mmCIF file of C-alpha atoms and ligand atoms in Angstrom:
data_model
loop_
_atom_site.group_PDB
_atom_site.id
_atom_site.type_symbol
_atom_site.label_atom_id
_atom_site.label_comp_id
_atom_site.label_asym_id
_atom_site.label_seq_id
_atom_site.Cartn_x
_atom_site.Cartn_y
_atom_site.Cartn_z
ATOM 1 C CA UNK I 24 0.000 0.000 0.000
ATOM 2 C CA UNK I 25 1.422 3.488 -0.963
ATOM 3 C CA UNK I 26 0.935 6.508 1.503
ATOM 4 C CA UNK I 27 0.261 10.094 0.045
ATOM 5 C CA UNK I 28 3.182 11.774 1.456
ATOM 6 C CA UNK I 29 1.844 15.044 0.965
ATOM 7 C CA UNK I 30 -2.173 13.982 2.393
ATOM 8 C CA UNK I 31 -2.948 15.417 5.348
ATOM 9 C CA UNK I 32 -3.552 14.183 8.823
ATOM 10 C CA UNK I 33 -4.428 15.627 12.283
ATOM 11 C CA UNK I 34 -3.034 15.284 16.089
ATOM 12 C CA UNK I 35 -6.660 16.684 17.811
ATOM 13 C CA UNK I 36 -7.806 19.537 16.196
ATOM 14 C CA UNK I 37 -4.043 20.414 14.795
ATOM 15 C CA UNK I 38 -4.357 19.819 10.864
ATOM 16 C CA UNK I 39 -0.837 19.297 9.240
ATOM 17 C CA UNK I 40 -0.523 19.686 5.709
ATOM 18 C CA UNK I 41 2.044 16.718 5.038
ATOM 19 C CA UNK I 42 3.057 13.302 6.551
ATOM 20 C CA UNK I 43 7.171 14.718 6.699
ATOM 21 C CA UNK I 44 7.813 15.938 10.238
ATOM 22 C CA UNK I 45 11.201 17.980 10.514
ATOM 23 C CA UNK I 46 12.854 16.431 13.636
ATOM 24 C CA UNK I 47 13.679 18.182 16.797
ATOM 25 C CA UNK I 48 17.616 18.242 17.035
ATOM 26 C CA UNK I 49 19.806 20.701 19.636
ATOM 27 C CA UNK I 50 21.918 22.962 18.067
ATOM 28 C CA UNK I 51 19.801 22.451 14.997
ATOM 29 C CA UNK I 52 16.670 23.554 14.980
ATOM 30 C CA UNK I 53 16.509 27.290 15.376
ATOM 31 C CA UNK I 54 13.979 29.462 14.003
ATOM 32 C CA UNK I 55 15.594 29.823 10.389
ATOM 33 C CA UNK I 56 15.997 25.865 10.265
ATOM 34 C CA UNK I 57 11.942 25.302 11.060
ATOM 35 C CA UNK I 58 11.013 28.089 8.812
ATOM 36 C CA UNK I 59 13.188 26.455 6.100
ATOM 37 C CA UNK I 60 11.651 22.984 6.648
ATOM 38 C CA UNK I 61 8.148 24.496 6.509
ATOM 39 C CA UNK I 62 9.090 25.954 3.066
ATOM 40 C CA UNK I 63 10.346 22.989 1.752
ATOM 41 C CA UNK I 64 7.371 20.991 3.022
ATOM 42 C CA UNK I 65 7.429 19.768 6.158
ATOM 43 C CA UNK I 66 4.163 19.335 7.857
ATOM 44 C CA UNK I 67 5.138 19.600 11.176
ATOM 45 C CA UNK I 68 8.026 21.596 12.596
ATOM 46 C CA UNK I 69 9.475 20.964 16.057
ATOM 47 C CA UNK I 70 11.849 23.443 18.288
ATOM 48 C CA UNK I 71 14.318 21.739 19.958
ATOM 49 C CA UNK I 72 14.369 20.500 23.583
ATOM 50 C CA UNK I 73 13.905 23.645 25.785
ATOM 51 C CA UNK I 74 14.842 23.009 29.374
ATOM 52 C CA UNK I 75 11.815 23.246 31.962
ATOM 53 C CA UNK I 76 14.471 24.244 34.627
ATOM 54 C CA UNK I 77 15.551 27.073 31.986
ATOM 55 C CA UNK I 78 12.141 27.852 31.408
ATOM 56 C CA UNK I 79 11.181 28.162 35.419
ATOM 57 C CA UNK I 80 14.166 30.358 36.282
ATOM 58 C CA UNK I 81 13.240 32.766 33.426
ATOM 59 C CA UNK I 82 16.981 31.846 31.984
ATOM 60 C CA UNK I 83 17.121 34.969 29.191
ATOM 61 C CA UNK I 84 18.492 32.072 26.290
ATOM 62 C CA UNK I 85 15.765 29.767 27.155
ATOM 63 C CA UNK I 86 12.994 32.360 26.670
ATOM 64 C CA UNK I 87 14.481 32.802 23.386
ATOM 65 C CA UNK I 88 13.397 29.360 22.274
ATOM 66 C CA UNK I 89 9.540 30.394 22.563
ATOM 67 C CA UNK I 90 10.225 33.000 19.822
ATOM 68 C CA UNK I 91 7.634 31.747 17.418
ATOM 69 C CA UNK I 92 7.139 33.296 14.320
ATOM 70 C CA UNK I 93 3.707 33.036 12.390
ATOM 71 C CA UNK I 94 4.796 31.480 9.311
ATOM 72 C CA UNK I 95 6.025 28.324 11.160
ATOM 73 C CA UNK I 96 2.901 26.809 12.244
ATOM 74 C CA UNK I 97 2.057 23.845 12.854
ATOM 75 C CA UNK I 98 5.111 24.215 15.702
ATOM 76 C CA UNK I 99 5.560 21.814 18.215
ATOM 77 C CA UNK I 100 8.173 23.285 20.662
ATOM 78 C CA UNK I 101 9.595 20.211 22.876
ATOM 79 C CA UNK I 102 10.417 20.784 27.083
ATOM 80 C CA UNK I 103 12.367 18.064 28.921
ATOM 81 C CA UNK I 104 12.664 17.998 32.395
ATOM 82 C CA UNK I 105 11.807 15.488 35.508
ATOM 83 C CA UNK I 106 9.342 17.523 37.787
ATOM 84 C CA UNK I 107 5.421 17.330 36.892
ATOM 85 C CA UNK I 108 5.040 20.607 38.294
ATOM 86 C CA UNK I 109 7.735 21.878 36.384
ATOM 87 C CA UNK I 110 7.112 20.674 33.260
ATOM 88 C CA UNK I 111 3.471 21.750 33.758
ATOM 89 C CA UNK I 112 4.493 25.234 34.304
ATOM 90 C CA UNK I 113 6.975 24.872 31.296
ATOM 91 C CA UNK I 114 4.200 23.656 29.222
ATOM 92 C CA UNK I 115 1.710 26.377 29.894
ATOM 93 C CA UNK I 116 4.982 29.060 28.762
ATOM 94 C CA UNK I 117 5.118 27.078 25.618
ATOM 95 C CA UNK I 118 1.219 27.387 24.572
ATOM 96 C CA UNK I 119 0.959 31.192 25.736
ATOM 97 C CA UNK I 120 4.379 31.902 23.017
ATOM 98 C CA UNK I 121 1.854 30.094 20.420
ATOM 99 C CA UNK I 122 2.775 26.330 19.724
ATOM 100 C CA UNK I 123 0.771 24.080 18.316
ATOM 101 C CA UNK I 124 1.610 21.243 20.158
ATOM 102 C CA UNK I 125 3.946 20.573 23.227
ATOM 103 C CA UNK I 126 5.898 17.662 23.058
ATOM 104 C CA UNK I 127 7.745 15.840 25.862
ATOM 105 C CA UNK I 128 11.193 14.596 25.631
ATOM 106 C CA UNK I 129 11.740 11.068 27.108
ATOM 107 C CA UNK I 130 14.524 10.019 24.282
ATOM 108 C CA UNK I 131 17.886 12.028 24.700
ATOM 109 C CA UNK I 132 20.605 10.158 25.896
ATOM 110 C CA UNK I 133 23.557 12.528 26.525
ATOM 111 C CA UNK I 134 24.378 12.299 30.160
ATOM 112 C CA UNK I 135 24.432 15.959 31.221
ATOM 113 C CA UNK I 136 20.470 15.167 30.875
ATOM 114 C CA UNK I 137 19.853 11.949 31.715
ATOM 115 C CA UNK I 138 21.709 12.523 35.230
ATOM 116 C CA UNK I 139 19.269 15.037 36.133
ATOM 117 C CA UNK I 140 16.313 12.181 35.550
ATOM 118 C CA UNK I 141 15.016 13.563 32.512
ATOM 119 C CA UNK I 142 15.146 12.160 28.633
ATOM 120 C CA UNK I 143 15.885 8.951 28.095
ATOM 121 C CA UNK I 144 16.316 7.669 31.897
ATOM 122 C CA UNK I 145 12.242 8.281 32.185
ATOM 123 C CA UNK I 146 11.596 5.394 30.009
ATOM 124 C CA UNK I 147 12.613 3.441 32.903
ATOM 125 C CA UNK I 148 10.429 5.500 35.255
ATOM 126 C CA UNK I 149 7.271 5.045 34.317
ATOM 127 C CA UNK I 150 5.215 6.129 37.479
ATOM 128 C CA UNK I 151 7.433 9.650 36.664
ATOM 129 C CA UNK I 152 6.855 9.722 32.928
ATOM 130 C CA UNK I 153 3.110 9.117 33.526
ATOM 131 C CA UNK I 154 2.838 11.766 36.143
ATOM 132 C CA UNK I 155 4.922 14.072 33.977
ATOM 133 C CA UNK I 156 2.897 13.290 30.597
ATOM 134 C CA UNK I 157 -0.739 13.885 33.179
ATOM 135 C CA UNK I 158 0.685 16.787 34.452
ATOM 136 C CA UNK I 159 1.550 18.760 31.202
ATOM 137 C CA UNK I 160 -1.639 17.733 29.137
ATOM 138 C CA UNK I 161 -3.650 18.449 32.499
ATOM 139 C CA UNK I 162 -1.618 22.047 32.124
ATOM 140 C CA UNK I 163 -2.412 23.046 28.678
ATOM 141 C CA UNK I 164 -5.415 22.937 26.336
ATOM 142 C CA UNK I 165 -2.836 22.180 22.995
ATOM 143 C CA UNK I 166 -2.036 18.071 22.312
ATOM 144 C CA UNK I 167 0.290 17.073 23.967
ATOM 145 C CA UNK I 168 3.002 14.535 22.515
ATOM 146 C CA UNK I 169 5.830 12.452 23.582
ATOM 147 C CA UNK I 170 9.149 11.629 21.637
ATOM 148 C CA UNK I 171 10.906 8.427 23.062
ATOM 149 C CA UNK I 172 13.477 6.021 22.098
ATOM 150 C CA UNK I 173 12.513 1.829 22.329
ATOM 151 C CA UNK I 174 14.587 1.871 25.748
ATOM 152 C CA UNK I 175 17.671 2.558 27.764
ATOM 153 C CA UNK I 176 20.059 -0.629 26.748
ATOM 154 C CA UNK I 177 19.742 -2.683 23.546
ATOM 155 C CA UNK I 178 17.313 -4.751 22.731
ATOM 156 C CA UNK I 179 15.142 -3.168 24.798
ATOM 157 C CA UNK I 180 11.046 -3.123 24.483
ATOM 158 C CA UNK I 181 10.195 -0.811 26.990
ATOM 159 C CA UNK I 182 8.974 1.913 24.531
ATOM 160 C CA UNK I 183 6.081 -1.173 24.198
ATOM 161 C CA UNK I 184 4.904 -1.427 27.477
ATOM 162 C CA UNK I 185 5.333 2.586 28.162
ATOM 163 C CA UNK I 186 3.104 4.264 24.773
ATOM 164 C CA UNK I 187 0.256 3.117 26.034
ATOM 165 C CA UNK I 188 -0.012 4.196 29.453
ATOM 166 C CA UNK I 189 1.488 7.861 28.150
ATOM 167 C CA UNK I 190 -1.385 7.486 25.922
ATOM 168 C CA UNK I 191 -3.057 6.574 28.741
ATOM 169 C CA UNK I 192 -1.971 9.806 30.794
ATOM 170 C CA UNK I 193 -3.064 12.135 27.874
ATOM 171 C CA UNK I 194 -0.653 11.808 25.104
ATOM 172 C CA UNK I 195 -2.405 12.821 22.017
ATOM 173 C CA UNK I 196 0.568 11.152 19.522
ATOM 174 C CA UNK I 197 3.707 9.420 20.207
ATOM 175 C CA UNK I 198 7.012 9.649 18.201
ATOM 176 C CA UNK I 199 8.929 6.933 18.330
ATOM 177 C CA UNK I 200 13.036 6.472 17.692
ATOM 178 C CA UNK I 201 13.601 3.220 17.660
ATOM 179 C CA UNK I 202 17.014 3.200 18.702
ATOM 180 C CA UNK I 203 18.069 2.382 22.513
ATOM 181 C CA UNK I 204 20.199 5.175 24.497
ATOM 182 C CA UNK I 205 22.892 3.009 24.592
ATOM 183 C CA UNK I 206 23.073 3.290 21.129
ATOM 184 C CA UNK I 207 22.773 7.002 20.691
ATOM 185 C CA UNK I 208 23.097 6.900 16.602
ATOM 186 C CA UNK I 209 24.593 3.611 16.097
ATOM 187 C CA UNK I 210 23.001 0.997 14.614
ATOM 188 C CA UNK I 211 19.600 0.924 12.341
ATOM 189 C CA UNK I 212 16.557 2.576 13.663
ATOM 190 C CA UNK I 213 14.726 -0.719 14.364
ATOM 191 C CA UNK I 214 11.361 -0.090 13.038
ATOM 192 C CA UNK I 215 9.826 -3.076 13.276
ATOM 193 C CA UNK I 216 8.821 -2.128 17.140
ATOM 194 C CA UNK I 217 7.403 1.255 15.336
ATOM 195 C CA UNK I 218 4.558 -1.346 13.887
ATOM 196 C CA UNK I 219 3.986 -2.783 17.200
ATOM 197 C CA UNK I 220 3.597 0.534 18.797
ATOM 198 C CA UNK I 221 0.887 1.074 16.340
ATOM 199 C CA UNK I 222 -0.933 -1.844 16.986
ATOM 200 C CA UNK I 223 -1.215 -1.326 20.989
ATOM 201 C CA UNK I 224 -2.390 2.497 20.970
ATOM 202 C CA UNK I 225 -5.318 4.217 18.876
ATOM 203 C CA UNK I 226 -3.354 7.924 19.106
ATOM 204 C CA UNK I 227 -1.186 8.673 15.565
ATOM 205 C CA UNK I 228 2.404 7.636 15.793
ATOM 206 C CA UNK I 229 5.451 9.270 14.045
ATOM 207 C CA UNK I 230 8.132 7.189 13.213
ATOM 208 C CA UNK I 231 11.968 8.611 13.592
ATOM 209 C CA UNK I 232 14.989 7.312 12.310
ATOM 210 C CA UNK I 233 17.089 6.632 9.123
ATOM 211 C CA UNK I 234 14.411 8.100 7.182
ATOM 212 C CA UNK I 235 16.350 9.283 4.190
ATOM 213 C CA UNK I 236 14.754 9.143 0.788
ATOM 214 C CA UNK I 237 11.573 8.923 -0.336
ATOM 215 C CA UNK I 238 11.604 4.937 -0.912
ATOM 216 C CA UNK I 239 12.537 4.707 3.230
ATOM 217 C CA UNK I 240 9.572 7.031 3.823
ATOM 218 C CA UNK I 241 7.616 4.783 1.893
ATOM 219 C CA UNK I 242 8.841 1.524 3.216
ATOM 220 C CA UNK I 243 8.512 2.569 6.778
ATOM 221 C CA UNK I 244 4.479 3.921 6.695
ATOM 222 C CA UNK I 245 3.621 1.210 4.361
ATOM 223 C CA UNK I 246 5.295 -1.537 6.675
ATOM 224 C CA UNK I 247 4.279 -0.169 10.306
ATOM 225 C CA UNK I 248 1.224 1.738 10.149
ATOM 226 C CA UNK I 249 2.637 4.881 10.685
ATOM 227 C CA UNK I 250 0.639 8.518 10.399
ATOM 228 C CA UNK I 251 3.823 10.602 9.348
ATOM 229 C CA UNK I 252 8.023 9.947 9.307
ATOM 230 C CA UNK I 253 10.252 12.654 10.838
ATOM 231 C CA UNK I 254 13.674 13.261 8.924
ATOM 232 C CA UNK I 255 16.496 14.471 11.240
ATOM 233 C CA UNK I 256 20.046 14.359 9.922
ATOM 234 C CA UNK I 257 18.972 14.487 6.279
ATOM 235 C CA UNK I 258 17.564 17.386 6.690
ATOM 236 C CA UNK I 259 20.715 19.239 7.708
ATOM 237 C CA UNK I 260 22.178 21.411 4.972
ATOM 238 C CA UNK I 261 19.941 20.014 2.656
ATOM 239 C CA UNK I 262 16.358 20.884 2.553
ATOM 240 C CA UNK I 263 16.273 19.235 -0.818
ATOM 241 C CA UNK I 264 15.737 15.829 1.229
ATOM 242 C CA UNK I 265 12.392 16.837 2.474
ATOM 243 C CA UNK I 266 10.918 17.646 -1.219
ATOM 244 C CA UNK I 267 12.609 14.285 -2.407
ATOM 245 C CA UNK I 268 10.440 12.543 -0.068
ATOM 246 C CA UNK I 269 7.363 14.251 -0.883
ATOM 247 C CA UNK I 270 7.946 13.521 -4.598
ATOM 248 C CA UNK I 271 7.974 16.774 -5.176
ATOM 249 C CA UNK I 272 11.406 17.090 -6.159
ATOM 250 C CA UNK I 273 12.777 18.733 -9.742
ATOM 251 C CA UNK I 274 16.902 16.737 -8.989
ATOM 252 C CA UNK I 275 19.893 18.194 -7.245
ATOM 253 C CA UNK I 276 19.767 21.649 -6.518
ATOM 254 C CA UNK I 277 22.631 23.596 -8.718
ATOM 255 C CA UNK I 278 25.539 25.063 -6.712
ATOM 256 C CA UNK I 279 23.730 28.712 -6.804
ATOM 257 C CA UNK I 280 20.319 27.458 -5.110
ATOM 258 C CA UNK I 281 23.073 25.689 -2.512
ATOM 259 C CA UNK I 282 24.529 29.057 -1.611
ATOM 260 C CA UNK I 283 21.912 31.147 -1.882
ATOM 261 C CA UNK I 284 19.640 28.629 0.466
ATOM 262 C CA UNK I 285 22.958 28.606 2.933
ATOM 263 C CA UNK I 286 22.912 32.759 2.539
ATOM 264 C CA UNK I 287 19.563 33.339 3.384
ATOM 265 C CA UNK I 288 19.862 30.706 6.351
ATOM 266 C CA UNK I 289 23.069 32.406 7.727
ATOM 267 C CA UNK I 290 20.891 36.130 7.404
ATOM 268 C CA UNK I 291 18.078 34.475 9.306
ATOM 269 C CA UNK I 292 20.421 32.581 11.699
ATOM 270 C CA UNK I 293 22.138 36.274 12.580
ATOM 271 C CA UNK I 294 19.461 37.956 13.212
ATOM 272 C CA UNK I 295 18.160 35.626 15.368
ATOM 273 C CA UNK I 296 21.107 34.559 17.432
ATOM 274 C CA UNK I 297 23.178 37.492 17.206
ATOM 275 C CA UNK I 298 25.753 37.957 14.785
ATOM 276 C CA UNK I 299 28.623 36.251 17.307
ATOM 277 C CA UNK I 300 26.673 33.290 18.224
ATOM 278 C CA UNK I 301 25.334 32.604 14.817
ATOM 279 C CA UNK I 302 29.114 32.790 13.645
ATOM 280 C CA UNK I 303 29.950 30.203 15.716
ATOM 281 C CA UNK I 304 27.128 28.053 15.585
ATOM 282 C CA UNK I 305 27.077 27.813 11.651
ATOM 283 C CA UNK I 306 30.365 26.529 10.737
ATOM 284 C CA UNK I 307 28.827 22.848 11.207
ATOM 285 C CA UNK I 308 26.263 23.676 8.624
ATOM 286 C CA UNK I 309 28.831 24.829 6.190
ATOM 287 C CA UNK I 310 30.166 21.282 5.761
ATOM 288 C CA UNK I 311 26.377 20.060 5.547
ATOM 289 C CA UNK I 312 25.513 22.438 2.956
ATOM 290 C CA UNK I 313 28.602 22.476 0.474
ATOM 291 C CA UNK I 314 29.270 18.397 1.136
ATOM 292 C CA UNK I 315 27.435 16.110 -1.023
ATOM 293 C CA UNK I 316 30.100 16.323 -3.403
ATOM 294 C CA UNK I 317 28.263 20.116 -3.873
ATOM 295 C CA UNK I 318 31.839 22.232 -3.550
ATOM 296 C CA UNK I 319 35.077 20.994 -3.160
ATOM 297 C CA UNK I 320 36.235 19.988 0.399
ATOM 298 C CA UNK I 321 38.824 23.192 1.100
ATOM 299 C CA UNK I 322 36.437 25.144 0.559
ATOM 300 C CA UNK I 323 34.148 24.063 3.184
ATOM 301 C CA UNK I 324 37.255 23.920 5.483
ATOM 302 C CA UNK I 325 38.360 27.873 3.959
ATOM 303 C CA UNK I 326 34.663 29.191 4.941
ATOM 304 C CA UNK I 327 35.055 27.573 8.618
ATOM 305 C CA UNK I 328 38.683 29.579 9.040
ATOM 306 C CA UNK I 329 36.701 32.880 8.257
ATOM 307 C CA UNK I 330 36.342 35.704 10.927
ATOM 308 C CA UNK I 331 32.803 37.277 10.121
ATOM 309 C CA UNK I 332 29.625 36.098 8.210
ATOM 310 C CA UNK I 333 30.422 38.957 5.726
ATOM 311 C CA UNK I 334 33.230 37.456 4.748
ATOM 312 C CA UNK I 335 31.628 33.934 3.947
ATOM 313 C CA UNK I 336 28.814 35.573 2.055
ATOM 314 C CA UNK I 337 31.095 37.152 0.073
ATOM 315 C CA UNK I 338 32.859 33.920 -0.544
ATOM 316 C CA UNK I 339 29.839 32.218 -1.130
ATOM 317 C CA UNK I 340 29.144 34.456 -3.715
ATOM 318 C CA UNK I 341 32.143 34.449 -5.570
ATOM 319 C CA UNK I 342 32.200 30.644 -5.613
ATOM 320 C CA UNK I 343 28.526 30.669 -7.232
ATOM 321 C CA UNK I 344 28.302 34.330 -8.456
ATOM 322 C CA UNK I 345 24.264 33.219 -9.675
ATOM 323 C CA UNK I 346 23.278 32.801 -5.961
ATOM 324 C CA UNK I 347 22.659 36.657 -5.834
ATOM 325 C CA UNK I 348 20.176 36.316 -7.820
ATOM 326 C CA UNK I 349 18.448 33.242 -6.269
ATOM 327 C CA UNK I 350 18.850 34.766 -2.902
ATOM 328 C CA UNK I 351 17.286 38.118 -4.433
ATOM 329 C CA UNK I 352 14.056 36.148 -5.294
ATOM 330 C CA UNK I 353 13.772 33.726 -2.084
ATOM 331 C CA UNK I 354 13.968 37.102 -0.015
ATOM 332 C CA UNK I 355 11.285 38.269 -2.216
ATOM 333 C CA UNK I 356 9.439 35.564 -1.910
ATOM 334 C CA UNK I 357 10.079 34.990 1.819
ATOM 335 C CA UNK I 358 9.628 38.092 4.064
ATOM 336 C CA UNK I 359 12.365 38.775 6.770
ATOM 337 C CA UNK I 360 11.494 37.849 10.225
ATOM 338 C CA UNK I 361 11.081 41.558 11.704
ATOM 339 C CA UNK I 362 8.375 41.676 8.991
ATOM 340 C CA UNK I 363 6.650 38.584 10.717
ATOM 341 C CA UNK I 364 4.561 39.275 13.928
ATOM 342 C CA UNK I 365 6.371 37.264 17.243
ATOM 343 C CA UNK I 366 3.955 35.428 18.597
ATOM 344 C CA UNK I 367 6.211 36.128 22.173
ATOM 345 C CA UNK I 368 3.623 37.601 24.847
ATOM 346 C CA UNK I 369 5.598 39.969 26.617
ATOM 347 C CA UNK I 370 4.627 38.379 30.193
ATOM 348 C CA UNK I 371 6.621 35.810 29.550
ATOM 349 C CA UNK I 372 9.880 37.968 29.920
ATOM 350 C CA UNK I 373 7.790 39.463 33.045
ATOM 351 C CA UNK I 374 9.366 38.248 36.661
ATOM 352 C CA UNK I 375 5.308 37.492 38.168
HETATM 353 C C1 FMN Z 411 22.297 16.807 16.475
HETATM 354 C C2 FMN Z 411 21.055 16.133 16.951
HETATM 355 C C3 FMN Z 411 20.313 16.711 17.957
HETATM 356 C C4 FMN Z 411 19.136 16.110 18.417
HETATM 357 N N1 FMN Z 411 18.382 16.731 19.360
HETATM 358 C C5 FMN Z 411 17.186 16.210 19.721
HETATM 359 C C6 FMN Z 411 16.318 16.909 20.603
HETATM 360 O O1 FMN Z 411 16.610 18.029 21.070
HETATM 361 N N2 FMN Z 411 15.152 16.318 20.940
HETATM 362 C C7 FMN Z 411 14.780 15.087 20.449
HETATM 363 O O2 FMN Z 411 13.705 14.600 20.761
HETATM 364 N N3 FMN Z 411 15.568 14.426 19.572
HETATM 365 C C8 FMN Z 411 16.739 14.965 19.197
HETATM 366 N N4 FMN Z 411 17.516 14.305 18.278
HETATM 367 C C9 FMN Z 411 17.032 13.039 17.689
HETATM 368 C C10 FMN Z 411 16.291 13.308 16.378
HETATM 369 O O3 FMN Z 411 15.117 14.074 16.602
HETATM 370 C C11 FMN Z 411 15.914 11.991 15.668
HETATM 371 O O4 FMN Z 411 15.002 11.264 16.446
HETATM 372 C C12 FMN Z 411 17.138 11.125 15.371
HETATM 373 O O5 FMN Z 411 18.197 11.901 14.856
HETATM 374 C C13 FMN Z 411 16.823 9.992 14.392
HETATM 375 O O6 FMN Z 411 16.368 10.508 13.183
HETATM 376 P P1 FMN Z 411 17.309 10.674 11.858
HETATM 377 O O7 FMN Z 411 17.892 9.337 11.556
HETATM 378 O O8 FMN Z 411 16.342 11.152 10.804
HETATM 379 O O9 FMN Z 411 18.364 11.680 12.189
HETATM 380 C C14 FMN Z 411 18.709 14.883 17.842
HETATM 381 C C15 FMN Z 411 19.474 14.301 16.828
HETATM 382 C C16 FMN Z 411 20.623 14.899 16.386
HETATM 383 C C17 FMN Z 411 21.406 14.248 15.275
#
């Protein structure tokens, strides 16, 4: 049986245009990176996880990941954390700044997070996870979902026994990594317990992991029953990956749709982060973007060695000297985000 990629489907009363689901990934997904996704048709865009603790102690970088802007709906922005109450309160900041959907984190398995009890570790807590999961869709009127991995060590099945009793406690969709922590990215995604979490809950399930061409997609909702497929580490650099899974994609882009795509991500990036963070924080996406055999290696490497953003623009530019043109017409096409209306409720920066 062939799914419609691009049919539409609903969590609740949230309709989402497409069954491709750009994953939540730290250091990732920013603003410019959902906004990107979106345009390159994702259905569903997620932030990555904010901390509750950050949230709860008003922690100025945290607030910044509740800037929503209104061309990036349906948002889901995802809080981890180990404290109902905490996450409750977390969850009611993240529907007042405008999201669609709040999603839980019980998958990440870097220690600094799992120590604290939260991510991963509360798929072996499931008195905690339940209360947490109650807690947060008891908090907010928006569906609440939950993104887990299959368990803590390989092998493991927990993610079986858990869905349904999140379900249970008011989870109104489950995504499901079928990877253990143990594993972080090692390994296959095994998907065949993403068809056995469909059969034991009645909520839509997203399945995450190795998706990365439109014959996985394909493979994975026609073999397990699954509503949509998120695509994570594809998606980096290359929103190409999410149109070549819809089928709606015209081939490779050329060199000047690579730059100019990179351009108007670094712009967005800046403006959002700051010009000294966003410096920093892109040089990883200048390898994803120029790789693929797009430009030749030392040039990725030249761009990283580069002082200011200016200067790898201008680069950029004189590598492809087209993308100035492309760029012209996406920003045409694409207002800037202090055109867009924040969705950010100034209470939220309030102390009361
Ligand atoms: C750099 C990176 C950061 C990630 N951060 C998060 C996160 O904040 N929250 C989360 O639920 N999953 C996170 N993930 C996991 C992804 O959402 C996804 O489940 C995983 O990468 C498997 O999908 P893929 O094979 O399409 O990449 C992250 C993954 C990567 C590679």
């Amino acid at each position: 049986m062939q799914v419609n990629l691009s049919s539409a489907w609903s969590i609740g009363p949230v309709q989402i245009p497409t069954r491709v689901v750009l994953a939540p990934m730290a250091g990732v997904s920013v603003q410019a990176f959902r906004r990107q996704g979106r345009r390159f048709g994702a259905g569903l865009v997620c932030s990555e996880m904010v901390s509750c603790a950050g949230l709860e102690h008003r922690n100025e970088r945290t607030l910044g990941y509740l800037r929503i802007a209104s061309d990036e709906h349906p948002l889901a922005v995802q809080i981890f954390g180990s404290n109902p109450a905490t996450m409750a309160e977390a969850a009611r900041m993240v529907e007042a700044a405008g999201a669609d959907l709040v999603d839980i984190n019980f998958g990440c398995p870097v220690k600094k997070v799992t120590k604290t009890g939260a991510g991963a570790t509360l798929l072996e807590d499931p008195a905690r996870a339940t209360a947490i999961v109650a807690a947060v869709a008891d908090a907010v009127s928006v569906p609440v979902s939950v993104k887990m991995r299959r368990g803590l060590d390989n092998g493991s099945r927990t993610c079986l026994d858990l869905g349904p009793r999140l379900v249970e406690a008011g989870a109104a969709t489950l995504t499901l990594h079928p990877r253990s922590a143990k594993q972080m990215y090692t390994g296959e995604a095994d998907h065949s317990l993403t068809a056995e979490l469909v059969e034991r809950v009645d909520v839509p399930v997203i399945a995450s992991g190795d998706i990365t061409s439109r014959a996985r997609a394909q493979a994975v909702l026609a073999t397990t029953g699954a509503e949509a497929v998120m695509v994570g580490r594809a998606a980096q650099g290359n929103p190409w990956a999410l149109r070549e899974i819809l089928g709606e994609s015209d081939g490779e882009p050329t060199r000047e749709e690579v730059a100019a795509e990179l351009v108007l991500f670094m712009r967005e990036t800046a403006r959002e982060l700051g010009e000294q963070r966003a410096t920093s924080f892109l040089k990883k996406f200048y390898g994803w973007y120029l790789g693929r055999g797009r430009f030749p290696r030392p040039f990725k490497q030249e761009l990283t060695q580069l002082a200011t953003l200016d200067e790898v623009e201008e680069r950029l530019f004189a590598a492809a000297p087209g993308a100035r043109f492309v760029l012209a017409r996406l920003e045409q096409e694409h207002p800037q985000l202090d055109e867009i209306e924040l969705d950010l409720p100034i209470s939220i920066y309030g102390g009361g």
